[in-house]
Amino acid sequence: MRSTRPMAIVEPMIVPRIAPHVRMRYDAARGQHVLLSPERIVVVNETATAVLELCDGTRSVEEIVTELRARYDEVSEDDVRHLLDELKAKHCVEVTDG
Amino acid sequence: MDSPYGLLAELTYACPLQCAYCSNPLALDEYREELTTQEWQRVITEAAELGVLQLHLSGGEPLQRRDIVELVQTASDLGLYTNLITSAIGLSERRAEQLREAGLDHVQISIQADQQNLSDQIAGVRSFERKREAANLVRRLGWPITLNVVLHQQNLDHIAGILEMAEDMGADRIELANTQYYGWAGLNRSGLMPSREQLRHAEEVVREARERVGDRMEIIYVIPDYYSRYPKPCMDGWASRQFTVTPNGDALPCPAAQSLPLPKANVREHSVAWIWQDSPLFNEYRGTDWMPEPCQSCDRKELDFGGCRCQAFALTGDASRTDPVCHLSPDHGLVETVVAEANDPARPSGATLTPRPHPRRLQPRTVTVPLTTAETSAPTSL
Ligand code: SF4
Ligand code: SF4
C-alpha cells in the first residue's frame, strides 16, 4: 500500500544520514555495495555508494554535492536529491533540517 | 544459482511464552539436542563464506541461549547484519549492554497487544510490563525500536490501540503481521482466523495511521494470505535467497519445511555449501521446472513462485501443488471453506486456543549424566 502523502522533496540544506537500523557494507561474494536492514537488502551502485559514504549526518545535501564535484566530473544535484528521495521512501535514509 | 542472502538461526525452541499463534513445530521435543556454540559458530561462518549478509537470531526465545552474546560476536566479526527477534524476556540491562558491545545491529521486540491483560493472556505469562521496560532499554542503548505484533482474531480489533502504544513508546518501526498458519498456529487456525470485517477495519486504521505519523514511524503491514487473491511469494522462491537452521541443525528452505516428507539436510552431517547447492531438499522446488498447472503456464510464476510449499502440503497433503490460497488453484475451495467458517455469523466467540507448551530441552554444553549413574544414585529405600 503506498502512502498518498506528497513525496517529501529533499531540499539542498537538509542533512541526510543512513537510518540507524541500516548499515552499508561491501558484499564481497557479489562484488557490490549493499544497504542492509532487517527486511531489506538494497543494492547500491557506485555513484550511490559515493553519495551514501558522505551521508554522515553532518553534511547537507549541498555540501555533499560540492564534495562529489571535487571528485567527479559530472554531478547533478537533481540526481543526488532524487537518489536520496528514493532511499528515504525506502526508510534507508533519514533527514534533518540543516 | 545465487548464493543465499539471509540465514534465520532458530537457536532454541525453549521460550518462556506460550503464544497459541507460534509457528514453531508441534513436535518440539524432537529439537532437544541443540547445536553447541562451536557448531553454531561454524554454521554462521560457513554461511557468511557462502554469501549470507543477514543473520536473524530467533527461536523460540534466542535469549534462552547462554551463548547468545558469543554468537552475535562471531557474526559481527564476519560483518553480518545481526537481527535479534525476541520476546524481550531475558533482556536484562547487562545482557543488552553485552549484545550492543558485541555489535548486534537490530532488536525486534514482539508484543501481543496494547493492554496488559490481553497481551499477557495471549502470551500465556505476565510479560507486558517487561516488554515495555525492554523497549526503553533498547532505546537507551541507542538501537532503534522495532515492535513486532502478530495479528489474529483476538487482537485485530485493538490495532488502533496497538499503533498508539507504539507511538507512545517512541517506536521507530512496527511490523504488524497477520498470522501464518504453521505449527501451533495451524493447530489453532479456526480460533485465530480473523473475519473479513475485522480485516477491513484494520486496513483502514493502518492507512490512516500511515498518513498521520508520516516518517516518524515506519508501519509494515503483512496481509493475511487466506484473504488474498494471490499467494505470498514465499521465501522469494524455494532455496532462492535465504534458509533456516533449526535448533538441532536441520537446514530448511522455508521455516515451516520440517513438516514436508523430504529427506533431511542437517548441518551436523553436511557443510552449509553442500546443503545449499546440492542437497535434494534444497533442490526439490528450486526454480520453476517442478511447477504443476496452473502455475506452469501462468505469467505470475516468477512473481509468487506458486506460493508456499508448506502451505500447499498442509492443506492438500501434496507439497508440489499450487498454493491453495491462489484463486486459480484447483484446491482453492479448501481456503474458501476456512474463510467461510471464520465469517459464519454463528461462529462461537472466544474460542479456546491450545497454548504452545514449554519444550523439554537438553542444554548444550551441559554434561548429560549417563542414565546408569543417575539410577544408581537414586534413593533405594523402597
Ligand atoms: S511466538 Fe510466542 S511462544 Fe512462539 S517463540 Fe515467539 S514468543 Fe515464544
Ligand atoms: S497460478 Fe500459480 S503462479 Fe499463477 S498466480 Fe496462482 S500461484 Fe501464482
CSV table of C-alpha atoms and ligand atoms in Angstrom, one decimal:
chain,number,residue,atom,x,y,z
A,1,MET,CA,0.0,0.0,0.0
A,2,ARG,CA,1.5,3.3,-1.0
A,3,SER,CA,1.0,6.4,1.0
A,4,THR,CA,-0.9,9.2,-0.6
A,5,ARG,CA,1.2,11.9,1.0
A,6,PRO,CA,3.0,14.0,-1.5
A,7,MET,CA,6.6,12.8,-1.6
A,8,ALA,CA,8.8,14.9,0.6
A,9,ILE,CA,11.5,16.6,-1.5
A,10,VAL,CA,15.0,16.5,-0.2
A,11,GLU,CA,16.0,20.2,-0.1
A,12,PRO,CA,19.6,21.3,-0.6
A,13,MET,CA,20.0,22.5,3.0
A,14,ILE,CA,18.7,19.3,4.5
A,15,VAL,CA,21.2,16.9,6.3
A,16,PRO,CA,20.8,13.2,5.3
A,17,ARG,CA,22.1,10.2,7.2
A,18,ILE,CA,21.8,6.5,6.8
A,19,ALA,CA,18.9,5.4,9.1
A,20,PRO,CA,20.0,3.9,12.4
A,21,HIS,CA,18.7,0.4,11.6
A,22,VAL,CA,20.5,0.4,8.3
A,23,ARG,CA,24.1,-0.5,7.6
A,24,MET,CA,26.1,-0.2,4.3
A,25,ARG,CA,28.8,-2.7,3.5
A,26,TYR,CA,30.6,-4.2,0.6
A,27,ASP,CA,29.3,-7.6,-0.4
A,28,ALA,CA,32.5,-9.4,-1.5
A,29,ALA,CA,30.7,-12.5,-2.7
A,30,ARG,CA,28.8,-10.5,-5.3
A,31,GLY,CA,31.1,-7.5,-5.8
A,32,GLN,CA,28.7,-4.8,-4.9
A,33,HIS,CA,27.7,-2.4,-2.1
A,34,VAL,CA,24.5,-3.1,-0.2
A,35,LEU,CA,22.3,-1.4,2.4
A,36,LEU,CA,21.2,-3.9,5.0
A,37,SER,CA,18.2,-3.7,7.2
A,38,PRO,CA,16.2,-6.5,8.8
A,39,GLU,CA,13.7,-6.9,6.0
A,40,ARG,CA,15.6,-5.5,3.1
A,41,ILE,CA,18.8,-5.6,1.1
A,42,VAL,CA,19.2,-2.7,-1.3
A,43,VAL,CA,22.0,-3.0,-3.9
A,44,VAL,CA,23.6,0.4,-4.4
A,45,ASN,CA,25.6,1.3,-7.5
A,46,GLU,CA,29.0,3.1,-7.4
A,47,THR,CA,27.5,6.6,-7.6
A,48,ALA,CA,25.0,5.9,-4.9
A,49,THR,CA,27.8,4.4,-2.7
A,50,ALA,CA,29.8,7.6,-3.1
A,51,VAL,CA,26.8,9.7,-2.1
A,52,LEU,CA,26.0,7.4,0.9
A,53,GLU,CA,29.5,7.5,2.2
A,54,LEU,CA,29.1,11.2,2.6
A,55,CYS,CA,25.7,10.9,4.4
A,56,ASP,CA,27.2,11.0,7.9
A,57,GLY,CA,24.6,13.3,9.5
A,58,THR,CA,26.8,16.4,9.4
A,59,ARG,CA,26.9,17.3,5.7
A,60,SER,CA,24.0,19.0,3.9
A,61,VAL,CA,22.9,17.8,0.5
A,62,GLU,CA,24.5,20.9,-0.9
A,63,GLU,CA,27.8,20.1,0.8
A,64,ILE,CA,27.6,16.5,-0.4
A,65,VAL,CA,27.2,17.7,-4.0
A,66,THR,CA,30.1,20.1,-3.6
A,67,GLU,CA,32.4,17.3,-2.4
A,68,LEU,CA,31.3,15.0,-5.2
A,69,ARG,CA,32.0,17.7,-7.7
A,70,ALA,CA,35.6,17.9,-6.4
A,71,ARG,CA,35.9,14.2,-7.2
A,72,TYR,CA,33.8,13.5,-10.3
A,73,ASP,CA,33.2,15.4,-13.5
A,74,GLU,CA,29.5,15.5,-13.9
A,75,VAL,CA,27.5,15.6,-10.7
A,76,SER,CA,23.9,16.7,-11.0
A,77,GLU,CA,22.3,17.9,-7.8
A,78,ASP,CA,19.0,16.7,-9.1
A,79,ASP,CA,20.2,13.2,-9.4
A,80,VAL,CA,21.6,13.2,-5.8
A,81,ARG,CA,18.4,14.6,-4.5
A,82,HIS,CA,16.4,12.1,-6.4
A,83,LEU,CA,18.5,9.2,-5.1
A,84,LEU,CA,18.1,10.4,-1.5
A,85,ASP,CA,14.4,10.8,-2.0
A,86,GLU,CA,14.2,7.2,-3.2
A,87,LEU,CA,16.2,5.9,-0.3
A,88,LYS,CA,14.2,8.0,2.1
A,89,ALA,CA,11.0,6.4,0.8
A,90,LYS,CA,12.5,3.0,1.5
A,91,HIS,CA,13.3,4.2,5.0
A,92,CYS,CA,17.0,3.7,4.4
A,93,VAL,CA,17.9,7.3,4.7
A,94,GLU,CA,16.6,9.9,7.3
A,95,VAL,CA,16.9,13.7,7.0
A,96,THR,CA,17.0,16.5,9.5
A,97,ASP,CA,16.8,20.2,8.8
A,98,GLY,CA,20.2,21.7,8.4
B,1,MET,CA,22.0,-20.4,-8.7
B,2,ASP,CA,22.7,-17.3,-6.5
B,3,SER,CA,24.0,-17.8,-3.0
B,4,PRO,CA,21.8,-17.1,0.0
B,5,TYR,CA,21.5,-13.6,1.4
B,6,GLY,CA,19.9,-14.4,4.8
B,7,LEU,CA,20.1,-17.0,7.5
B,8,LEU,CA,17.4,-17.5,10.0
B,9,ALA,CA,19.0,-19.2,13.0
B,10,GLU,CA,16.4,-20.7,15.3
B,11,LEU,CA,18.7,-21.2,18.2
B,12,THR,CA,16.3,-22.9,20.6
B,13,TYR,CA,12.6,-23.7,20.8
B,14,ALA,CA,12.7,-23.0,24.5
B,15,CYS,CA,10.6,-20.0,25.3
B,16,PRO,CA,9.0,-18.5,28.4
B,17,LEU,CA,5.9,-17.5,26.5
B,18,GLN,CA,3.2,-19.8,25.2
B,19,CYS,CA,1.6,-18.0,22.2
B,20,ALA,CA,-1.1,-20.0,20.5
B,21,TYR,CA,-0.1,-18.4,17.2
B,22,CYS,CA,3.5,-19.7,17.5
B,23,SER,CA,4.8,-21.1,14.2
B,24,ASN,CA,7.3,-23.5,15.9
B,25,PRO,CA,6.7,-27.1,15.0
B,26,LEU,CA,4.3,-29.2,17.0
B,27,ALA,CA,6.9,-31.9,17.7
B,28,LEU,CA,9.0,-29.5,19.9
B,29,ASP,CA,10.7,-32.4,21.7
B,30,GLU,CA,12.4,-33.6,18.6
B,31,TYR,CA,14.6,-30.5,18.7
B,32,ARG,CA,16.1,-31.0,22.2
B,33,GLU,CA,19.6,-31.8,21.1
B,34,GLU,CA,20.6,-28.3,20.3
B,35,LEU,CA,23.7,-27.3,18.3
B,36,THR,CA,26.6,-26.4,20.5
B,37,THR,CA,28.2,-22.9,20.5
B,38,GLN,CA,31.0,-24.2,18.3
B,39,GLU,CA,28.6,-25.8,15.9
B,40,TRP,CA,26.6,-22.6,15.5
B,41,GLN,CA,29.8,-20.6,15.0
B,42,ARG,CA,30.8,-23.0,12.2
B,43,VAL,CA,27.3,-22.7,10.6
B,44,ILE,CA,27.5,-18.9,10.8
B,45,THR,CA,31.0,-18.8,9.4
B,46,GLU,CA,30.1,-21.1,6.5
B,47,ALA,CA,27.0,-19.1,5.8
B,48,ALA,CA,29.0,-15.9,5.6
B,49,GLU,CA,31.5,-17.5,3.3
B,50,LEU,CA,28.7,-18.6,1.0
B,51,GLY,CA,27.4,-15.0,0.7
B,52,VAL,CA,25.0,-14.6,3.6
B,53,LEU,CA,24.7,-10.9,4.7
B,54,GLN,CA,21.9,-11.0,7.3
B,55,LEU,CA,21.6,-13.2,10.3
B,56,HIS,CA,18.3,-13.4,12.1
B,57,LEU,CA,18.6,-14.8,15.6
B,58,SER,CA,15.3,-16.3,16.6
B,59,GLY,CA,13.7,-19.3,18.2
B,60,GLY,CA,11.7,-19.9,20.5
B,61,GLU,CA,13.4,-17.3,22.6
B,62,PRO,CA,17.0,-16.8,21.4
B,63,LEU,CA,17.9,-15.2,24.8
B,64,GLN,CA,17.4,-18.6,26.4
B,65,ARG,CA,20.8,-19.5,24.9
B,66,ARG,CA,23.5,-18.6,27.3
B,67,ASP,CA,25.9,-18.2,24.4
B,68,ILE,CA,23.9,-15.6,22.5
B,69,VAL,CA,26.5,-12.8,23.0
B,70,GLU,CA,29.3,-15.1,21.7
B,71,LEU,CA,27.2,-15.9,18.6
B,72,VAL,CA,26.5,-12.3,17.9
B,73,GLN,CA,30.2,-11.5,18.3
B,74,THR,CA,31.1,-14.2,15.8
B,75,ALA,CA,28.5,-12.9,13.3
B,76,SER,CA,29.5,-9.3,13.6
B,77,ASP,CA,33.2,-10.1,13.3
B,78,LEU,CA,32.3,-11.6,10.0
B,79,GLY,CA,30.5,-8.4,9.0
B,80,LEU,CA,27.0,-9.9,9.1
B,81,TYR,CA,24.0,-7.7,9.8
B,82,THR,CA,22.6,-9.2,13.0
B,83,ASN,CA,18.9,-9.0,14.0
B,84,LEU,CA,17.6,-10.4,17.3
B,85,ILE,CA,14.0,-11.4,17.3
B,86,THR,CA,12.9,-11.6,20.9
B,87,SER,CA,10.0,-11.6,23.3
B,88,ALA,CA,12.4,-9.5,25.4
B,89,ILE,CA,12.1,-11.8,28.3
B,90,GLY,CA,15.7,-12.3,29.4
B,91,LEU,CA,16.9,-9.0,28.1
B,92,SER,CA,18.5,-7.7,31.2
B,93,GLU,CA,20.4,-4.4,31.2
B,94,ARG,CA,23.7,-6.3,31.4
B,95,ARG,CA,22.8,-8.7,28.6
B,96,ALA,CA,21.6,-5.8,26.4
B,97,GLU,CA,24.9,-3.9,27.0
B,98,GLN,CA,26.9,-7.0,26.1
B,99,LEU,CA,24.9,-7.5,23.0
B,100,ARG,CA,25.4,-3.9,22.0
B,101,GLU,CA,29.1,-4.3,22.7
B,102,ALA,CA,29.2,-7.4,20.6
B,103,GLY,CA,27.9,-5.5,17.6
B,104,LEU,CA,24.2,-6.5,17.5
B,105,ASP,CA,22.6,-4.3,14.8
B,106,HIS,CA,19.0,-4.6,15.5
B,107,VAL,CA,16.4,-5.8,18.1
B,108,GLN,CA,12.9,-6.7,17.2
B,109,ILE,CA,10.6,-7.0,20.3
B,110,SER,CA,7.3,-8.9,20.0
B,111,ILE,CA,4.3,-7.6,21.8
B,112,GLN,CA,0.9,-9.4,21.9
B,113,ALA,CA,-1.5,-6.5,22.3
B,114,ASP,CA,-1.8,-2.9,23.6
B,115,GLN,CA,-3.2,-3.8,27.0
B,116,GLN,CA,-1.5,-5.6,29.8
B,117,ASN,CA,-4.3,-8.2,30.4
B,118,LEU,CA,-4.8,-9.0,26.8
B,119,SER,CA,-1.1,-9.1,26.0
B,120,ASP,CA,-0.4,-11.4,29.0
B,121,GLN,CA,-3.4,-13.6,28.2
B,122,ILE,CA,-2.2,-14.2,24.6
B,123,ALA,CA,1.4,-14.7,25.7
B,124,GLY,CA,0.2,-17.1,28.5
B,125,VAL,CA,2.5,-15.4,31.0
B,126,ARG,CA,2.9,-12.0,32.6
B,127,SER,CA,5.3,-10.3,30.2
B,128,PHE,CA,3.7,-7.0,29.0
B,129,GLU,CA,5.5,-4.7,31.5
B,130,ARG,CA,8.8,-6.3,31.0
B,131,LYS,CA,8.5,-5.8,27.3
B,132,ARG,CA,7.8,-2.1,27.8
B,133,GLU,CA,10.9,-1.8,30.0
B,134,ALA,CA,12.9,-3.7,27.5
B,135,ALA,CA,11.8,-1.3,24.7
B,136,ASN,CA,13.1,1.6,26.9
B,137,LEU,CA,16.3,-0.2,27.5
B,138,VAL,CA,16.8,-0.8,23.7
B,139,ARG,CA,16.2,2.9,23.1
B,140,ARG,CA,18.6,4.0,25.8
B,141,LEU,CA,21.4,1.9,24.4
B,142,GLY,CA,21.0,3.6,21.0
B,143,TRP,CA,19.2,0.9,19.0
B,144,PRO,CA,16.1,1.9,17.0
B,145,ILE,CA,12.9,0.3,18.4
B,146,THR,CA,11.1,-2.2,16.2
B,147,LEU,CA,8.0,-3.7,17.6
B,148,ASN,CA,6.5,-6.9,16.2
B,149,VAL,CA,2.8,-7.8,16.6
B,150,VAL,CA,1.3,-10.9,15.2
B,151,LEU,CA,-2.3,-10.2,14.3
B,152,HIS,CA,-5.3,-12.6,14.7
B,153,GLN,CA,-8.9,-12.8,15.7
B,154,GLN,CA,-8.2,-11.9,19.3
B,155,ASN,CA,-6.1,-8.7,18.9
B,156,LEU,CA,-7.1,-7.4,15.5
B,157,ASP,CA,-9.7,-5.1,16.8
B,158,HIS,CA,-7.1,-3.5,19.0
B,159,ILE,CA,-5.0,-2.4,16.1
B,160,ALA,CA,-5.6,1.3,16.7
B,161,GLY,CA,-4.6,0.9,20.3
B,162,ILE,CA,-1.5,-1.1,19.3
B,163,LEU,CA,-0.4,1.7,16.9
B,164,GLU,CA,-1.0,4.3,19.6
B,165,MET,CA,1.0,2.3,22.1
B,166,ALA,CA,3.9,2.0,19.5
B,167,GLU,CA,3.8,5.8,19.0
B,168,ASP,CA,3.8,6.4,22.8
B,169,MET,CA,6.8,4.1,23.2
B,170,GLY,CA,8.6,6.0,20.6
B,171,ALA,CA,8.9,3.1,18.2
B,172,ASP,CA,10.8,3.7,15.0
B,173,ARG,CA,9.1,0.8,13.3
B,174,ILE,CA,6.3,-1.5,13.8
B,175,GLU,CA,5.6,-4.7,12.0
B,176,LEU,CA,2.0,-5.9,12.0
B,177,ALA,CA,2.0,-9.4,10.6
B,178,ASN,CA,-1.2,-11.4,10.2
B,179,THR,CA,-0.7,-14.9,11.5
B,180,GLN,CA,0.7,-17.5,9.2
B,181,TYR,CA,-0.8,-20.9,9.8
B,182,TYR,CA,2.1,-23.1,10.5
B,183,GLY,CA,2.9,-25.2,13.6
B,184,TRP,CA,0.9,-24.2,16.6
B,185,ALA,CA,-0.9,-21.5,14.6
B,186,GLY,CA,-2.0,-24.2,12.2
B,187,LEU,CA,-3.5,-26.2,15.0
B,188,ASN,CA,-5.3,-23.1,16.3
B,189,ARG,CA,-6.4,-21.8,13.0
B,190,SER,CA,-10.1,-21.8,13.5
B,191,GLY,CA,-9.8,-19.7,16.7
B,192,LEU,CA,-7.2,-17.3,15.2
B,193,MET,CA,-8.6,-16.7,11.8
B,194,PRO,CA,-10.0,-13.1,11.6
B,195,SER,CA,-13.2,-12.2,9.9
B,196,ARG,CA,-13.4,-10.1,6.7
B,197,GLU,CA,-14.9,-7.2,8.7
B,198,GLN,CA,-12.1,-7.2,11.2
B,199,LEU,CA,-9.5,-7.1,8.4
B,200,ARG,CA,-11.3,-4.3,6.5
B,201,HIS,CA,-11.3,-2.2,9.7
B,202,ALA,CA,-7.7,-3.0,10.4
B,203,GLU,CA,-6.5,-2.0,7.0
B,204,GLU,CA,-8.4,1.3,7.3
B,205,VAL,CA,-6.8,2.0,10.6
B,206,VAL,CA,-3.3,1.2,9.2
B,207,ARG,CA,-3.9,3.5,6.2
B,208,GLU,CA,-5.0,6.4,8.4
B,209,ALA,CA,-2.1,5.8,10.8
B,210,ARG,CA,0.4,5.9,8.0
B,211,GLU,CA,-0.9,9.3,6.9
B,212,ARG,CA,-0.9,10.6,10.4
B,213,VAL,CA,2.6,9.5,11.5
B,214,GLY,CA,4.3,10.1,8.2
B,215,ASP,CA,8.1,9.4,8.5
B,216,ARG,CA,8.1,9.3,12.3
B,217,MET,CA,7.3,5.6,12.4
B,218,GLU,CA,7.5,3.0,9.6
B,219,ILE,CA,4.4,0.8,9.6
B,220,ILE,CA,4.9,-2.6,7.9
B,221,TYR,CA,1.6,-4.5,7.5
B,222,VAL,CA,1.8,-8.1,6.3
B,223,ILE,CA,-1.6,-9.1,4.8
B,224,PRO,CA,-3.3,-12.3,5.6
B,225,ASP,CA,-2.8,-14.6,2.7
B,226,TYR,CA,-6.1,-16.6,3.2
B,227,TYR,CA,-7.9,-13.4,2.1
B,228,SER,CA,-5.7,-12.6,-0.9
B,229,ARG,CA,-6.3,-13.4,-4.5
B,230,TYR,CA,-2.7,-14.5,-5.0
B,231,PRO,CA,-0.3,-16.3,-2.6
B,232,LYS,CA,2.7,-14.7,-0.9
B,233,PRO,CA,6.0,-15.1,-2.7
B,234,CYS,CA,7.1,-17.5,0.0
B,235,MET,CA,10.8,-17.0,0.8
B,236,ASP,CA,11.1,-15.3,-2.7
B,237,GLY,CA,11.2,-18.8,-4.0
B,238,TRP,CA,12.3,-22.1,-2.6
B,239,ALA,CA,16.0,-22.1,-1.7
B,240,SER,CA,16.5,-18.8,-3.6
B,241,ARG,CA,17.6,-16.1,-1.2
B,242,GLN,CA,17.5,-17.4,2.4
B,243,PHE,CA,17.4,-20.5,4.6
B,244,THR,CA,16.7,-21.6,8.1
B,245,VAL,CA,18.6,-23.7,10.6
B,246,THR,CA,16.6,-25.3,13.4
B,247,PRO,CA,17.9,-25.8,17.0
B,248,ASN,CA,19.0,-29.3,16.2
B,249,GLY,CA,20.8,-28.4,13.0
B,250,ASP,CA,18.2,-29.2,10.3
B,251,ALA,CA,18.6,-26.8,7.4
B,252,LEU,CA,15.3,-25.7,5.7
B,253,PRO,CA,14.5,-23.7,2.6
B,254,CYS,CA,11.4,-22.4,4.4
B,255,PRO,CA,11.0,-22.2,8.3
B,256,ALA,CA,7.9,-24.5,8.1
B,257,ALA,CA,9.5,-27.1,5.8
B,258,GLN,CA,10.2,-29.5,8.6
B,259,SER,CA,6.7,-30.8,8.0
B,260,LEU,CA,7.4,-31.9,4.5
B,261,PRO,CA,8.1,-35.6,3.7
B,262,LEU,CA,11.5,-34.8,2.2
B,263,PRO,CA,15.0,-36.1,3.1
B,264,LYS,CA,16.6,-34.1,5.9
B,265,ALA,CA,19.7,-31.9,5.4
B,266,ASN,CA,21.5,-31.4,8.8
B,267,VAL,CA,24.5,-29.2,9.4
B,268,ARG,CA,25.9,-31.8,11.7
B,269,GLU,CA,26.4,-34.1,8.7
B,270,HIS,CA,27.0,-31.7,5.8
B,271,SER,CA,28.6,-28.4,5.0
B,272,VAL,CA,26.3,-25.4,4.5
B,273,ALA,CA,27.6,-25.0,1.0
B,274,TRP,CA,26.6,-28.6,0.1
B,275,ILE,CA,23.2,-28.2,1.6
B,276,TRP,CA,22.5,-25.0,-0.3
B,277,GLN,CA,23.9,-26.2,-3.6
B,278,ASP,CA,23.5,-29.9,-3.8
B,279,SER,CA,21.1,-31.3,-1.2
B,280,PRO,CA,18.0,-33.0,-2.6
B,281,LEU,CA,15.9,-31.0,-0.1
B,282,PHE,CA,17.1,-27.6,-1.3
B,283,ASN,CA,16.8,-28.6,-5.0
B,284,GLU,CA,13.3,-30.1,-4.8
B,285,TYR,CA,11.3,-27.0,-5.6
B,286,ARG,CA,14.1,-24.7,-6.8
B,287,GLY,CA,13.3,-22.7,-9.9
B,288,THR,CA,10.1,-23.2,-11.8
B,289,ASP,CA,10.5,-26.6,-13.5
B,290,TRP,CA,8.7,-28.5,-10.7
B,291,MET,CA,5.6,-26.4,-11.1
B,292,PRO,CA,2.3,-28.0,-11.9
B,293,GLU,CA,-0.5,-26.3,-13.8
B,294,PRO,CA,-2.0,-23.7,-13.4
B,295,CYS,CA,1.4,-22.2,-12.3
B,296,GLN,CA,3.5,-23.6,-15.1
B,297,SER,CA,1.7,-21.6,-17.8
B,298,CYS,CA,0.9,-18.6,-15.5
B,299,ASP,CA,2.7,-15.3,-16.1
B,300,ARG,CA,3.0,-14.7,-12.4
B,301,LYS,CA,5.1,-17.7,-11.7
B,302,GLU,CA,8.3,-15.6,-11.3
B,303,LEU,CA,6.4,-13.2,-9.1
B,304,ASP,CA,5.0,-15.5,-6.4
B,305,PHE,CA,6.7,-18.8,-7.3
B,306,GLY,CA,3.4,-20.7,-6.9
B,307,GLY,CA,3.1,-19.7,-3.2
B,308,CYS,CA,4.2,-21.6,-0.2
B,309,ARG,CA,5.1,-25.3,-0.5
B,310,CYS,CA,4.5,-25.9,3.2
B,311,GLN,CA,1.0,-24.4,3.0
B,312,ALA,CA,0.2,-26.5,-0.1
B,313,PHE,CA,1.3,-29.6,1.9
B,314,ALA,CA,-0.6,-28.6,5.0
B,315,LEU,CA,-3.8,-28.1,3.0
B,316,THR,CA,-3.6,-30.7,0.3
B,317,GLY,CA,-1.1,-33.3,1.5
B,318,ASP,CA,1.0,-32.6,-1.6
B,319,ALA,CA,3.7,-30.0,-1.4
B,320,SER,CA,4.1,-29.7,-5.2
B,321,ARG,CA,0.6,-28.4,-5.8
B,322,THR,CA,-0.3,-24.7,-6.4
B,323,ASP,CA,-0.7,-22.9,-3.0
B,324,PRO,CA,-4.5,-23.2,-2.4
B,325,VAL,CA,-4.6,-19.6,-1.4
B,326,CYS,CA,-4.4,-18.7,-5.1
B,327,HIS,CA,-7.8,-18.2,-6.6
B,328,LEU,CA,-6.6,-20.1,-9.7
B,329,SER,CA,-5.7,-23.2,-7.7
B,330,PRO,CA,-8.0,-26.2,-8.2
B,331,ASP,CA,-7.8,-26.6,-4.4
B,332,HIS,CA,-8.9,-23.0,-3.6
B,333,GLY,CA,-12.1,-24.4,-2.2
B,334,LEU,CA,-10.2,-25.5,0.9
B,335,VAL,CA,-9.3,-22.0,1.7
B,336,GLU,CA,-12.8,-20.7,0.9
B,337,THR,CA,-14.2,-23.1,3.4
B,338,VAL,CA,-11.9,-21.9,6.2
B,339,VAL,CA,-12.7,-18.3,5.3
B,340,ALA,CA,-16.5,-19.0,5.2
B,341,GLU,CA,-16.3,-20.6,8.7
B,342,ALA,CA,-14.4,-17.6,10.0
B,343,ASN,CA,-17.2,-15.3,8.7
B,344,ASP,CA,-20.1,-17.5,9.8
B,345,PRO,CA,-22.5,-15.4,11.9
B,346,ALA,CA,-22.9,-18.5,14.1
B,347,ARG,CA,-19.2,-18.7,14.8
B,348,PRO,CA,-18.7,-19.0,18.6
B,349,SER,CA,-16.8,-16.1,20.0
B,350,GLY,CA,-13.9,-16.6,22.3
B,351,ALA,CA,-12.5,-19.8,21.0
B,352,THR,CA,-10.3,-21.9,23.3
B,353,LEU,CA,-6.7,-22.0,21.9
B,354,THR,CA,-4.1,-24.6,22.6
B,355,PRO,CA,-1.1,-22.7,24.1
B,356,ARG,CA,2.3,-23.7,22.8
B,357,PRO,CA,3.9,-25.8,25.6
B,358,HIS,CA,7.4,-25.4,27.0
B,359,PRO,CA,9.6,-28.0,25.4
B,360,ARG,CA,11.8,-30.3,27.3
B,361,ARG,CA,15.3,-29.4,26.5
B,362,LEU,CA,18.9,-30.6,26.7
B,363,GLN,CA,21.1,-27.6,27.4
B,364,PRO,CA,24.1,-27.6,25.1
B,365,ARG,CA,27.4,-27.5,26.9
B,366,THR,CA,25.8,-29.3,29.9
B,367,VAL,CA,27.3,-32.7,30.5
B,368,THR,CA,24.5,-35.2,30.4
B,369,VAL,CA,24.6,-37.6,33.3
B,370,PRO,CA,24.6,-41.1,32.0
B,371,LEU,CA,21.4,-42.9,32.8
B,372,THR,CA,23.0,-45.7,34.8
B,373,THR,CA,24.7,-43.3,37.1
B,374,ALA,CA,21.5,-41.4,37.7
B,375,GLU,CA,19.8,-44.7,38.5
B,376,THR,CA,22.3,-45.9,41.0
B,377,SER,CA,22.4,-42.6,42.8
B,378,ALA,CA,18.6,-42.6,43.1
B,379,PRO,CA,17.2,-43.4,46.6
B,380,THR,CA,16.9,-47.1,47.1
B,381,SER,CA,14.8,-47.1,50.2
B,382,LEU,CA,12.0,-49.0,48.5
C,1,SF4,S1,5.6,-17.0,19.1
C,1,SF4,FE1,5.5,-16.8,21.3
C,1,SF4,S2,5.8,-18.9,22.1
C,1,SF4,FE2,6.4,-18.9,20.0
C,1,SF4,S3,8.6,-18.5,20.1
C,1,SF4,FE3,7.6,-16.5,19.8
C,1,SF4,S4,7.3,-15.7,21.9
C,1,SF4,FE4,7.7,-17.9,22.1
C,2,SF4,S1,-1.4,-20.0,-10.7
C,2,SF4,FE1,0.5,-20.2,-9.6
C,2,SF4,S2,1.9,-18.7,-10.5
C,2,SF4,FE2,-0.2,-18.1,-11.1
C,2,SF4,S3,-0.8,-16.7,-9.6
C,2,SF4,FE3,-1.6,-18.7,-8.9
C,2,SF4,S4,0.1,-19.5,-7.5
C,2,SF4,FE4,0.9,-17.7,-8.7
